[in-house]
Coordinates of C-alpha atoms in Angstrom, one line a residue:
M130 CA -30.1 70.6 -12.3
A131 CA -27.1 69.0 -14.4
T132 CA -25.7 65.9 -13.4
R133 CA -22.0 65.0 -14.0
K134 CA -20.3 62.5 -15.3
V135 CA -17.3 61.0 -12.5
K136 CA -15.1 59.3 -14.5
T137 CA -13.8 55.9 -12.4
R138 CA -10.9 54.3 -13.3
S139 CA -10.5 50.5 -12.1
K140 CA -7.1 49.8 -10.2
D141 CA -5.8 46.4 -10.4
A142 CA -4.8 45.6 -6.4
I143 CA -3.5 42.1 -6.7
S144 CA -1.0 43.3 -9.1
S145 CA 0.2 46.1 -7.0
L146 CA 1.0 43.6 -4.3
P147 CA 5.1 42.7 -3.6
D148 CA 6.2 39.9 -5.8
E149 CA 7.0 37.7 -3.1
T150 CA 3.1 37.5 -1.9
L151 CA 1.9 37.0 -5.6
A152 CA 4.8 34.3 -5.3
Q153 CA 3.2 32.9 -2.4
I154 CA -0.7 33.1 -3.5
L155 CA 0.9 31.1 -6.3
S156 CA 2.3 28.6 -4.0
F157 CA -1.5 27.6 -3.6
L158 CA -2.7 27.0 -6.7
P159 CA -2.6 23.9 -8.8
T160 CA 1.2 24.1 -10.9
K161 CA -1.2 24.3 -14.2
R162 CA -2.9 27.7 -13.0
A163 CA -0.2 29.0 -11.6
A164 CA 2.1 28.4 -14.7
S165 CA -0.6 30.0 -17.2
T166 CA -0.4 33.2 -15.1
S167 CA 2.8 33.9 -16.9
I168 CA 1.2 35.1 -20.0
L169 CA -1.1 37.6 -18.1
S170 CA 1.6 40.7 -18.5
K171 CA 4.7 41.5 -18.1
R172 CA 3.8 42.2 -14.6
W173 CA 3.6 38.4 -14.2
R174 CA 5.5 37.1 -16.5
N175 CA 8.8 36.0 -13.8
L176 CA 6.0 35.6 -10.7
F177 CA 5.8 31.7 -11.3
S178 CA 9.4 30.9 -11.7
L179 CA 10.2 32.9 -8.6
M180 CA 7.1 30.8 -6.9
I181 CA 9.5 27.9 -7.7
L182 CA 12.8 29.5 -6.2
L183 CA 11.3 30.6 -2.7
F184 CA 7.9 28.5 -2.2
A185 CA 9.0 24.8 -3.6
P186 CA 8.6 22.6 -0.4
Q187 CA 4.8 23.8 0.0
H188 CA 3.8 23.5 -3.4
H189 CA 2.9 20.5 -5.1
L190 CA 4.6 20.2 -8.4
D191 CA 2.4 18.9 -10.8
L192 CA 4.2 18.6 -14.3
D193 CA 1.2 17.0 -17.0
Q194 CA 2.2 16.8 -20.3
S195 CA -1.4 16.6 -21.7
D196 CA -2.1 20.4 -20.2
F197 CA 0.1 21.5 -23.4
L198 CA -2.4 20.1 -25.6
H199 CA -5.4 22.8 -26.8
P200 CA -8.2 21.1 -26.1
K201 CA -9.9 23.3 -29.5
Q202 CA -7.4 20.8 -31.3
G203 CA -8.4 17.9 -33.4
K204 CA -6.9 14.7 -33.5
R205 CA -5.1 15.3 -36.7
Q206 CA -3.4 18.8 -35.5
R207 CA -2.4 17.4 -32.8
R208 CA -0.7 14.7 -34.3
R209 CA 1.3 16.9 -36.4
R210 CA 2.6 18.8 -33.3
R211 CA 3.4 16.0 -30.9
E212 CA 6.8 16.2 -31.4
E213 CA 6.8 19.9 -30.9
I214 CA 4.4 19.3 -27.6
H215 CA 6.8 17.0 -26.6
K216 CA 10.0 19.6 -26.3
S217 CA 8.4 21.8 -25.2
F218 CA 7.0 20.1 -22.4
R219 CA 10.7 18.7 -21.2
T220 CA 12.0 22.0 -22.1
F221 CA 9.3 23.4 -18.8
V222 CA 10.0 21.0 -17.0
D223 CA 14.2 21.3 -17.4
K224 CA 13.5 24.9 -16.5
T225 CA 11.1 24.3 -13.8
L226 CA 13.5 22.1 -11.6
S227 CA 16.6 23.6 -12.5
L228 CA 15.1 26.6 -9.9
Q229 CA 14.1 24.7 -7.3
N230 CA 15.7 24.2 -4.3
T231 CA 13.6 21.2 -2.1
I232 CA 10.5 19.7 -3.4
K233 CA 7.7 18.5 -1.1
K234 CA 5.4 16.8 -3.7
F235 CA 6.5 16.1 -7.1
S236 CA 4.1 14.5 -9.8
L237 CA 5.3 14.0 -13.8
K238 CA 2.9 12.6 -16.3
C239 CA 4.8 12.0 -19.4
R240 CA 5.1 10.2 -22.9
D241 CA 8.0 8.1 -21.5
D242 CA 10.8 8.2 -24.7
P243 CA 13.8 5.6 -24.7
V244 CA 16.1 8.8 -26.2
D245 CA 15.3 11.2 -23.0
I246 CA 15.9 8.4 -20.6
A247 CA 18.6 10.0 -18.8
Q248 CA 17.0 13.8 -18.5
T249 CA 13.6 11.8 -17.1
N250 CA 16.2 10.2 -14.3
R251 CA 17.9 13.7 -13.6
W252 CA 13.9 15.0 -13.5
I253 CA 13.4 11.8 -10.8
S254 CA 16.7 12.4 -8.7
C255 CA 15.6 16.0 -7.9
A256 CA 12.5 14.6 -5.8
L257 CA 14.5 12.8 -3.7
E258 CA 14.8 14.6 -0.8
L259 CA 11.1 14.0 1.2
D260 CA 8.8 11.7 -0.6
L261 CA 9.1 10.4 -4.1
R262 CA 6.2 8.2 -5.9
I263 CA 6.6 6.7 -9.2
K264 CA 4.4 4.8 -11.4
T265 CA 3.9 4.2 -14.7
D266 CA 1.1 3.0 -17.1
C267 CA 2.5 0.3 -19.8
E268 CA 1.1 -2.4 -21.8
H269 CA 2.2 -5.8 -20.6
N270 CA 3.9 -6.1 -24.4
E271 CA 6.0 -2.7 -24.2
P272 CA 9.8 -3.2 -22.8
Q273 CA 9.7 -2.9 -19.0
R274 CA 11.9 0.7 -18.1
P275 CA 14.5 0.0 -15.6
L276 CA 14.6 2.7 -12.9
P277 CA 17.5 4.6 -11.7
C278 CA 19.9 3.7 -9.3
T279 CA 20.3 7.1 -7.8
I280 CA 16.8 6.1 -6.1
F281 CA 18.0 4.0 -4.0
T282 CA 20.8 5.9 -2.5
S283 CA 19.7 8.8 -0.7
N284 CA 20.6 10.1 2.4
T285 CA 17.4 12.2 2.7
L286 CA 14.6 10.2 1.1
V287 CA 12.2 9.9 4.2
K288 CA 8.8 7.9 1.9
L289 CA 9.1 5.7 -1.5
T290 CA 6.6 4.7 -3.6
L291 CA 6.9 1.7 -6.2
G292 CA 4.9 0.8 -8.4
T293 CA 3.1 0.0 -11.0
E294 CA 5.2 -2.6 -13.2
L295 CA 8.5 -0.9 -12.6
C296 CA 11.5 -2.9 -13.5
V297 CA 14.2 -2.2 -11.4
G298 CA 17.0 -3.9 -13.9
D299 CA 19.1 -6.5 -14.7
R300 CA 21.1 -6.6 -11.7
S301 CA 20.1 -5.5 -7.7
P302 CA 21.1 -2.4 -7.4
L303 CA 23.1 -1.1 -4.3
V304 CA 20.6 0.4 -2.0
F305 CA 21.3 2.7 1.2
L306 CA 18.5 5.0 2.3
P307 CA 19.2 5.2 6.0
M308 CA 16.4 7.9 6.5
L309 CA 13.5 5.9 5.0
K310 CA 10.4 4.8 6.9
Y311 CA 8.0 4.7 4.6
L312 CA 8.6 2.1 1.9
F313 CA 5.3 0.7 -1.0
L314 CA 6.3 -1.6 -3.5
D315 CA 3.3 -2.5 -6.0
T316 CA 4.0 -4.8 -8.6
V317 CA 7.5 -4.1 -9.2
Y318 CA 9.6 -6.5 -12.0
V319 CA 12.7 -7.3 -11.0
S320 CA 15.1 -10.2 -12.9
E321 CA 17.1 -11.4 -9.3
D322 CA 14.6 -12.7 -6.5
D323 CA 17.5 -11.1 -3.6
F324 CA 16.4 -7.9 -4.6
F325 CA 14.0 -7.2 -2.1
M326 CA 16.2 -8.7 1.2
Y327 CA 19.1 -6.6 -0.7
M328 CA 15.9 -3.7 -0.4
L329 CA 15.5 -4.3 2.8
E330 CA 19.0 -4.4 4.2
G331 CA 19.5 -0.6 2.9
C332 CA 16.4 0.8 4.9
P333 CA 17.4 0.6 8.9
A334 CA 15.2 2.6 9.8
L335 CA 11.9 1.2 8.0
R336 CA 8.7 1.4 10.3
E337 CA 6.1 0.8 7.6
L338 CA 6.1 -1.4 4.8
V339 CA 3.7 -2.3 2.0
F340 CA 4.7 -4.9 0.1
N341 CA 2.2 -6.0 -3.0
Y342 CA 2.8 -8.9 -5.5
K343 CA 5.6 -9.2 -7.2
Y344 CA 6.9 -10.2 -11.0
I345 CA 10.0 -12.2 -11.3
N346 CA 11.4 -13.5 -14.3
H347 CA 9.9 -16.7 -14.4
E348 CA 12.2 -18.1 -17.3
D349 CA 15.5 -17.5 -15.4
A350 CA 14.3 -18.4 -11.8
P351 CA 15.9 -21.1 -10.4
Q352 CA 13.9 -24.4 -8.7
D353 CA 14.3 -23.8 -5.5
L354 CA 12.3 -21.4 -3.3
P355 CA 13.9 -18.1 -3.3
Y356 CA 13.0 -16.3 0.1
I357 CA 12.9 -13.1 1.7
I358 CA 14.9 -11.9 5.2
F359 CA 13.1 -9.2 7.0
E360 CA 16.2 -7.3 8.7
T361 CA 13.8 -4.2 9.7
P362 CA 14.1 -4.4 13.3
S363 CA 12.0 -0.8 13.8
L364 CA 9.4 -1.6 11.9
V365 CA 5.5 -1.0 13.4
Y366 CA 3.6 -1.8 10.4
L367 CA 4.0 -4.4 7.8
D368 CA 1.1 -5.2 4.9
Y369 CA 2.3 -8.1 3.0
S370 CA 0.4 -9.7 0.2
E371 CA 3.2 -11.9 -1.7
R372 CA 2.0 -14.0 -4.5
S373 CA 4.9 -15.0 -6.0
R374 CA 7.9 -17.4 -5.5
C375 CA 9.3 -16.2 -2.5
Y376 CA 8.7 -17.1 1.4
I377 CA 9.5 -15.4 4.8
K378 CA 13.0 -17.0 5.8
S379 CA 13.3 -15.0 8.9
A380 CA 12.5 -11.4 10.4
N381 CA 13.7 -9.3 13.6
F382 CA 10.5 -7.2 14.0
F383 CA 9.8 -9.9 17.0
K384 CA 9.3 -6.9 19.3
S385 CA 8.7 -4.0 17.5
L386 CA 5.5 -5.2 15.2
V387 CA 2.2 -3.8 16.0
E388 CA -0.4 -4.2 12.8
A389 CA 0.1 -6.6 10.1
P390 CA -2.8 -7.5 7.4
L391 CA -1.1 -10.4 5.6
D392 CA -1.8 -12.4 2.3
L393 CA 0.2 -15.5 2.2
V394 CA -1.4 -17.3 -0.5
G395 CA 2.1 -18.4 -2.9
G396 CA 0.0 -18.6 -5.7
L397 CA 3.2 -18.9 -8.1
I398 CA 4.9 -21.9 -5.9
R399 CA 5.4 -24.7 -8.2
E400 CA 3.0 -26.8 -7.7
G401 CA 4.4 -30.1 -5.8
P402 CA 4.0 -32.8 -3.3
N403 CA 5.8 -30.5 -1.6
R404 CA 3.7 -27.4 -2.0
R405 CA 0.8 -27.2 0.7
G406 CA 4.1 -28.4 3.1
N407 CA 6.2 -25.3 2.3
Q408 CA 2.7 -23.3 2.7
L409 CA 2.5 -24.6 6.1
R410 CA 6.3 -24.3 7.2
N411 CA 6.2 -20.4 5.8
L412 CA 3.1 -19.7 7.9
S413 CA 4.5 -21.7 11.0
R414 CA 7.5 -19.0 10.9
V415 CA 4.8 -16.5 10.9
F416 CA 3.2 -17.3 13.8
R417 CA 6.0 -17.0 15.8
W418 CA 7.1 -13.6 14.5
I419 CA 3.8 -12.1 14.9
S420 CA 3.2 -13.6 18.8
H421 CA 3.9 -9.3 19.9
V422 CA 0.9 -8.2 17.1
R423 CA -1.7 -6.2 18.2
I424 CA -3.7 -5.8 15.2
L425 CA -3.4 -9.0 12.7
D426 CA -5.3 -9.7 9.4
F427 CA -5.4 -12.9 7.2
S428 CA -7.0 -13.3 4.7
S429 CA -8.9 -16.6 3.6
N430 CA -6.3 -17.0 0.9
T431 CA -3.6 -17.1 3.8
V432 CA -5.0 -20.1 6.1
E433 CA -6.9 -21.7 3.4
S434 CA -10.7 -21.0 5.5
K435 CA -12.5 -22.8 2.7
T436 CA -10.7 -26.2 3.3
K437 CA -10.5 -28.4 6.3
R438 CA -7.0 -28.7 6.2
G439 CA -6.5 -24.5 6.3
W440 CA -8.7 -24.6 9.9
K441 CA -6.0 -26.7 11.9
L442 CA -3.6 -23.5 11.4
L443 CA -6.4 -22.0 13.7
T444 CA -4.5 -23.6 17.1
S445 CA -1.1 -22.7 16.0
L446 CA -2.1 -18.9 15.7
L447 CA -3.7 -18.9 18.8
K448 CA -1.1 -21.0 20.7
N449 CA 1.5 -18.3 19.3
S450 CA -0.2 -15.7 19.9
P451 CA -0.2 -15.2 23.7
K452 CA -1.2 -11.2 23.3
L453 CA -3.9 -11.8 21.2
E454 CA -7.3 -10.1 22.6
T455 CA -9.5 -10.0 19.7
L456 CA -10.1 -12.6 16.6
V457 CA -12.7 -11.9 14.2
L458 CA -13.8 -14.9 12.0
K459 CA -15.5 -14.6 8.6
G460 CA -17.6 -17.8 8.7
L461 CA -17.3 -21.4 10.0
H462 CA -18.1 -22.9 7.3
C463 CA -15.3 -25.6 6.4
I464 CA -15.1 -27.1 10.4
N465 CA -15.0 -30.6 10.7
S466 CA -17.4 -32.9 12.8
R467 CA -15.3 -32.7 15.4
G468 CA -14.2 -29.0 15.7
V469 CA -10.9 -27.2 16.2
C470 CA -9.1 -27.6 19.4
V471 CA -8.5 -23.7 20.9
R472 CA -6.8 -24.1 24.1
E473 CA -4.0 -22.1 25.2
N474 CA -5.0 -18.5 24.5
A475 CA -5.7 -15.0 25.6
V476 CA -8.9 -13.8 23.1
K477 CA -11.0 -11.9 25.1
V478 CA -13.6 -10.8 22.3
L479 CA -14.8 -13.8 19.8
E480 CA -16.5 -11.9 16.6
I481 CA -17.9 -14.5 13.9
S482 CA -19.8 -13.3 11.0
S483 CA -21.9 -15.5 8.1
Y484 CA -23.1 -18.1 10.7
R485 CA -26.0 -20.2 10.0
G486 CA -26.3 -22.7 13.0
S487 CA -25.1 -26.3 11.5
V488 CA -24.2 -28.4 13.6
K489 CA -20.3 -28.2 12.7
E490 CA -21.1 -24.3 13.6
L491 CA -22.4 -25.0 17.2
R492 CA -20.0 -27.9 18.0
Q493 CA -17.1 -25.1 17.3
L494 CA -18.7 -22.3 19.2
E495 CA -18.7 -24.5 21.9
R496 CA -15.2 -25.2 21.9
F497 CA -14.1 -21.5 22.1
L498 CA -16.7 -21.2 25.1
C499 CA -15.3 -24.0 26.8
Q500 CA -11.9 -24.0 25.9
T501 CA -11.4 -20.2 26.5
D502 CA -11.3 -19.2 29.9
S503 CA -10.3 -15.5 29.5
L504 CA -13.4 -15.1 26.6
Q505 CA -15.6 -12.4 28.1
V506 CA -17.9 -11.2 24.9
M507 CA -18.4 -13.6 21.3
K508 CA -20.3 -11.5 18.9
V509 CA -22.7 -13.8 16.1
E510 CA -23.7 -11.9 13.2
V511 CA -26.3 -14.2 11.8
D512 CA -26.2 -15.1 8.0
I513 CA -27.5 -12.2 5.7
G514 CA -29.7 -15.2 3.9
I515 CA -31.9 -15.6 7.1
E516 CA -34.8 -13.1 7.8
D517 CA -36.8 -15.7 9.4
D518 CA -37.1 -14.3 12.9
D519 CA -38.4 -18.0 14.2
K520 CA -35.1 -19.2 12.8
K521 CA -33.1 -16.1 14.7
L522 CA -35.3 -16.9 17.9
Q523 CA -34.1 -20.6 17.4
L524 CA -30.3 -19.8 16.9
T525 CA -30.2 -17.7 20.0
K526 CA -32.1 -20.4 22.3
E527 CA -28.8 -22.7 20.6
L528 CA -26.2 -20.8 21.7
L529 CA -27.6 -20.0 25.3
A530 CA -27.9 -23.8 25.8
V531 CA -24.0 -24.4 24.5
L532 CA -23.1 -21.4 27.4
S533 CA -25.1 -23.1 29.9
K534 CA -23.3 -26.0 29.1
C535 CA -20.0 -24.8 29.0
H536 CA -20.4 -23.0 32.8
S537 CA -19.3 -19.9 30.9
N538 CA -19.7 -16.5 32.1
C539 CA -19.1 -15.1 28.6
Q540 CA -22.2 -12.5 27.2
I541 CA -23.5 -13.8 23.8
Q542 CA -24.7 -11.1 21.4
L543 CA -26.6 -12.0 18.5
V544 CA -26.6 -9.3 15.7

């Protein structure tokens, strides 16, 4: 019986889909892969452009100049074609951004050239609709590149991230960001200290602020301590890490603030007889402003917990925090021989880590148990260096003896 060969013809089911469907499929791919489909055939040549036109809001537009380098080319070949690639990439970015209406996510990585600053600023302005993140990777000896002023005047920008080592410019720009709710500043270089004050004044709807370490022009900086005024009545989250010459003068987030991780070391405050006094006055102000905070995290640098003097701030903190119910102390190593007064507080849960059972530590625990009527639970974590079970049993007996002495109903948990 003779067999007949049946000729089969493969069918490209994907290419037969409508253009809009294919463009939507491309929107879920990384930009590099979506753009590479343009060379498959004439059918796919314009689909990437259609994707940008129709589905830009749901696509993370990731434009990376290194993608234009052929992986098999050697260093000599890449050096020879560097200018050609640079020009080709900038043309591609220009064409791509000219097609979009609104961008939801936009990442840009390219070689920055002083000649092309205006073009780069125009690209940045295209991402001002919702979320803009600008970061640079540069050496310390390289000149700082100023940001375009259009960043600071947008009626639609909701989230702004600036860092790392960005330069704002010689003069503080006009700031008007009425819709901005999330602001992240990370190592931003400014020539004028009042930039941050103007920045906050121009963001009336700000709800979350992350402020991490700033550079200033130290040679031109005034001898008197500059300051920041928080005109942020809607602020609910403040992550403030300040190692510059400035300090907080006033704040109007008294009732709105809910969570605040703070690191107020003031490391660049000039040395002198008033240095410590300036820090203490700054912290005293902060304690008054955070009295309604529910979650508070002070770094060891903030209260100088490695010094005996720093523990005196604990009394002021508790006195000015009537709603503080949970207090976490990482070690009691530098408590003085008399201990620190902890009256007038509403703490219900006290957590202490790295406990070694010294006389000073035990005396401070006694103060907490005898002076804090609201205390319900005290969790004591033994230092990791103590492994002997007999030593742990001794620590437990000492804590129970203090509990009995203070006639406290607090539960003690030794872990």
